[in-house]
Structures are given as structure tokens and as C-alpha cells.
Amino acid sequence: MCIMESGYIAGFDIGGTKSSVILATRTGELIDRVSARTEIELGPMATLARLIRDTRSIVAARGLSVSDIDGVGVCCGGPLDSASGVILGPANLPGWNPVPVVEIVERGLGRPATLLNDADATALAEFLFGAGRGKQNIVSFTWGTGVGSGIIIGGRLYSGTRGLAGEIGHTTYVPGGRPCGCGKRGCIEAYASGSSIVRIATEGVADGIQTALSRLDEIDGLAVCEAARAGDEFAIEVLKGAARAMGRAVSIAAHAFDPELITLGTMAVHAGDLLLLELLRTVEEEVWPEIRAGLEIVATPLGDRTQDLAAVAAGMARLGGLG
Amino acid sequence: MCIMESGYIAGFDIGGTKSSVILATRTGELIDRVSARTEIELGPMATLARLIRDTRSIVAARGLSVSDIDGVGVCCGGPLDSASGVILGPANLPGWNPVPVVEIVERGLGRPATLLNDADATALAEFLFGAGRGKQNIVSFTWGTGVGSGIIIGGRLYSGTRGLAGEIGHTTYVPGGRPCGCGKRGCIEAYASGSSIVRIATEGVADGIQTALSRLDEIDGLAVCEAARAGDEFAIEVLKGAARAMGRAVSIAAHAFDPELITLGTMAVHAGDLLLLELLRTVEEEVWPEIRAGLEIVATPLGDRTQDLAAVAAGMARLGGLG
């Protein structure tokens, strides 16, 4: 791998609520970011045209020109086709189907663009800028609203035959168990994700379980964490249950890929104090000692910069033989 | 990949009971095999010297010389270090620790040798000679005494950081469940493997369950299959339970690797009529439809030639950029 240390990368992080342009160096130093609401009702071109305009403004404000940008990374939820650069109707971007985003961005900025899904882009960010620097085999879990994972094998992104590798969050945890957003039942994600935690806590309150959460009009993830930190036993149990389910995901990744490193996103960053002990207990129980011995498991050191750096990393995916 | 279609490959298949030399063409045509007892009590050199002598005899008998052999594959159970070519004390080869088998074979025959564990060698055989020809991403399950798997990614063997990738058989199926040979509890292998089937059936008989198997002095896998084919309900249930556990292994491989092909070894070959329907039912329940749609799941077409061709494939691992 040979990455020049000069030049800049632009990242487009496209979400259902807001979309951002990030400008960074090729070493992952964040220079600027402009965010605005994703105007779903106006269609994809409105948002993309705005991101392209914002890129030009950011660059100009720094006395740079668009030609100083080596690559543009576009990052959003799947489904999408990374090879052809087309977004295929992610759940949070209704109407974005199909959107040939790479073609649009390349035409708009005249720079090479790459589309990756959030999980793959995050894995690449970990490899380039995070705990994965210098490592070859990495599984990087996004652990927020959902449970996804991106995989680096031999220093290259591995996305699978249809771009669906790493969907470990949708392996069965409890046969016939809780309904999952994917339409199946009992998936790890239906127990481990942030939205599952909220759902399980809300159901518990509705069932009349004794908990401080019953005083709230609406329960969110932060409320569950705060209650747990204040010693609420139900909240603690809900989080432990999620941690055990996520421990299973980590255990599966360990046995399938025998990686050097497994990183954990959002929830491990913001609620690691409540989750990681129980998660690692599950890992010690379930993972072969020989595999566990050489395996590092950490909350991502990228912290709150993860999403920005994921978009930037996507912009580097086709530079220097990473893709 | 460029593989010349001339030349021969020798395979050493080293097992705890017997060890064989196989001579084959580079296209996987089996030419000859000589097998003899693995004389554990005489130490590794006795068996290796015999395999080297037998190779010379086989080759001479065909009017060939050892220099017509392009590569020698050595194949046995792990643990072993493929990179350095050293066997590190497999359970079925007591005293073989460490054995620098690649060095010994290369010195003995003057031809390049490669050591692979059974699961990796089998995956490579599937890729070169079996259902995996022309495919890029394959998971190949050995499903016999144990449950192992070898992985081909992007047309190359992926063994993991410590050679332990694909140990999906040791992911947890039932937390705190049946003891597994690996020392943990509740692994898939403790429910799905041939030896687990025998153990579960034997326990059932000891518990006084009504079954034709209770008439036997000793139960083996064949007896369970025969009883099931004769309609014995207990035997059928035991096999269905194993098939469901193996379905979970397949489901995990599907979500982790998003492969084009998953192949199943020994038990699927010999008892597919009793196992595959239930296994595929589990797969339909547990695997994402998007992943399942493009995924082929088959009993290996290599059938009883699998083990021989695995040893031969190991001999080709370092030829033509496969390793």
C-alpha cells in the first residue's frame, strides 16, 4: 500500500436526517464540516447538489481548489452497489432508488468518487486512522441503531459476493425470538442494538416492571443508560442482555475470521462503562482461548469522529490499492 | 491464476489411523494411492520416511521420475503452522510436536512441499476440482467426526491471523449446553458432528428411550442412519437435531462471508437424504433472503475423493498464486 501524504479527501456522509460534507487530509486530520438537513421531500438531486456546492465553498474558503481533492467518499446505509456506485433505496432515504451517486458526484466535482455502505466505510476508517493501523485482519462493528460490521482481510476491504458480508447482526440468537427489523425473528440485532434496548425497556415498563424508567413519557437509549448509572436494576439488566447478545456477535466474528482486532462503535463509545464488562464476559465464555489470546477487542478510538472519518476513508478506498 | 496443465502432484494425507500417498494430475485426476497404518508408536519419521519411499515407488511404477512432481501437499489435522510447515501436535497424532514436515519432505523428495490443515486443504480442493470451480468466495464445511471449515475469499485461501478462521463449529449454539471436545460448552460441533450424533444417541439409549438402537452393543453413525432409514423415530430426531445445528453453522457462514457457495462434506455425502432437508429448512428460516438468493448450498460433488483431492490441492497451494 502506498498512500501519498499530500492532498485532501472530501467525504459525503448521507443520512436520513442530515447530510454532511467533510474535508480532511489523507492522514485523517479533519479540516472542516458542513451539515444540513437531508431534504428527502425534494429528492436526491437537491441534497447532492447542495453537498457538491458546499464542497466547493469549503475548499475555496481554505484557499484550495477542487483539484486539490484526491478522492470523494460517499457513505450511506445499504442497500447500494459499491462497484457501480449506485444507491438502491436505503430505508432511511426513501426515493433514493436508484441514484447513480458516483457518476453525479464525479460529474459535479470532476474528482474520482467512491460509494461505500456505512459499515464498510467504518472498517476502512478503523484500518486507516484508528485501532487497525498496521493490522491486516479486522472486524469493525457499528453498534448503534443497528448492528453492522465491516471486514478488512489481508489489508483490503472484504464486502462479500453481494456486498452483504459481515451481516452477523442478523444471525439467529434466539430461534423464534423477538421480531427483527429485517423481517426475521431472534436476530442478534433484535437484542443488541440501540433501538432494541429502547424497545425492550419500553415493553418492560408497559408490563409494569418496577423501574425509574416508568416515570418517563418516552424512553430513549440515553434514559436507559442514565437509569442504569443511577442503579436502576431493570435498566442494568436490559443493558446486560444487549451486551451478551453483542458478545455473541463478537464471538461469531472471532471464530469466523480469526482477526487481530475487533472494534465496537457508538454504544461501546458512549456506554462502554455499562456494556463492555458483560460483553467481554460472554466473549471469555464463548471464544476459543487460542483465538481469544491474540485478539484485541476495543471500543473504537475514533469515538465521535467515526462517521466523519468513515466518509473520508471511503474517498480513499480506490486510492493505494485498498478497495 | 495460471496453472499449467502438465505435471503431477503428490499428496500426503496423514491421519491418526492410516496415512496415504496420492498421485494425481494437476487437473485432479487421481492416478494412484498407497495407504498404510500410521505407526504412531514409531514416531513421525517412520511414517514420513515410508510416505517418501512410497512416493518414489508409485512414480517409478508409472515410468515417471520424482522431478515430474510439481508439488507435494501434506494434509493433517491442526494445530499446525502452515507458513513454516510445522505440525504442532494434532490430537490424533500424539508425539508429532513439533514436526518440520515441509523441510523433511522437501529434503526427502527434492520437490516443493506445502502443509495445510484438513479444512483448508478441502476448501482448496473444492475450489480447484469441485463445486467451487470458477467461483471466488467459498466456505467449505468438513462435516464428519468434527465440524470444520475452510474459506476461499477472492479466489485465495483465507486462514485467518493464526490459521483459525472458519472455526464456526465452535461458536455457541446452546449457552451452557453439551460439553464439546474443545473444552467449552454448547458449541455447534457438540450437536452437529458425527461423534456428537453417536454420543447423543448412546445417551438416549442409556436413558431408556424407545428405539431400535437399544438392541445394539455399540452405536455408531452408520447404525443411527440405518435406524433412521428404517423409520426409527428417535434416530430420526437425533439426526434432525444435528442437521439443525449444522444449519446454524451454514447460516453463520452465510452472514459472515456472503459467499457464492457453501459445500458440506462427509455426512452430507453419506446421509444427505436424512440431513439436508432439515438443514435447509433451518437455513431458510435463519438466512437473510438477499444472501440466500445468490447462495448455492450443496453436498460436495467430490464425494469419497474429497480427502485425497484435499492432499493434492495442498500440493498446488503455492503454485499459481492460490495460497
XYZ file of C-alpha atoms in Angstrom, chain A residues 158-165, chain B residues 126-127 131-140 151-156 250 253-263 290-298:
47
model
C -13.953 -7.586 2.002
C -17.604 -6.911 1.195
C -18.731 -10.369 0.146
C -20.271 -11.588 -3.071
C -23.269 -9.229 -2.926
C -21.837 -6.635 -0.537
C -23.530 -8.394 2.399
C -20.559 -9.895 4.235
C -13.433 -27.678 -3.726
C -12.142 -24.532 -5.420
C -18.297 -27.206 -6.937
C -16.132 -24.123 -6.425
C -14.506 -24.064 -9.835
C -14.857 -20.571 -11.296
C -16.180 -19.154 -8.021
C -14.406 -16.576 -5.869
C -15.941 -16.796 -2.373
C -16.496 -20.238 -0.861
C -17.000 -21.760 2.563
C -16.348 -25.489 2.613
C -12.564 -20.386 3.379
C -11.734 -19.105 -0.079
C -12.021 -15.343 -0.497
C -11.370 -13.669 -3.810
C -10.039 -16.962 -5.172
C -7.457 -17.346 -2.404
C -24.225 -22.654 7.475
C -21.098 -18.660 7.360
C -23.647 -17.114 5.013
C -23.994 -13.915 7.072
C -20.303 -13.596 7.896
C -18.876 -14.231 4.424
C -21.733 -13.673 1.950
C -20.198 -16.417 -0.212
C -21.336 -17.748 -3.582
C -21.082 -21.329 -2.412
C -21.183 -23.360 0.783
C -20.248 -27.028 0.469
C -30.983 -11.372 -0.036
C -27.988 -13.509 0.943
C -29.798 -16.821 0.408
C -30.954 -15.832 -3.088
C -27.495 -15.962 -4.632
C -26.070 -18.698 -2.441
C -25.571 -22.298 -3.536
C -25.509 -24.911 -0.743
C -24.530 -28.436 -1.783
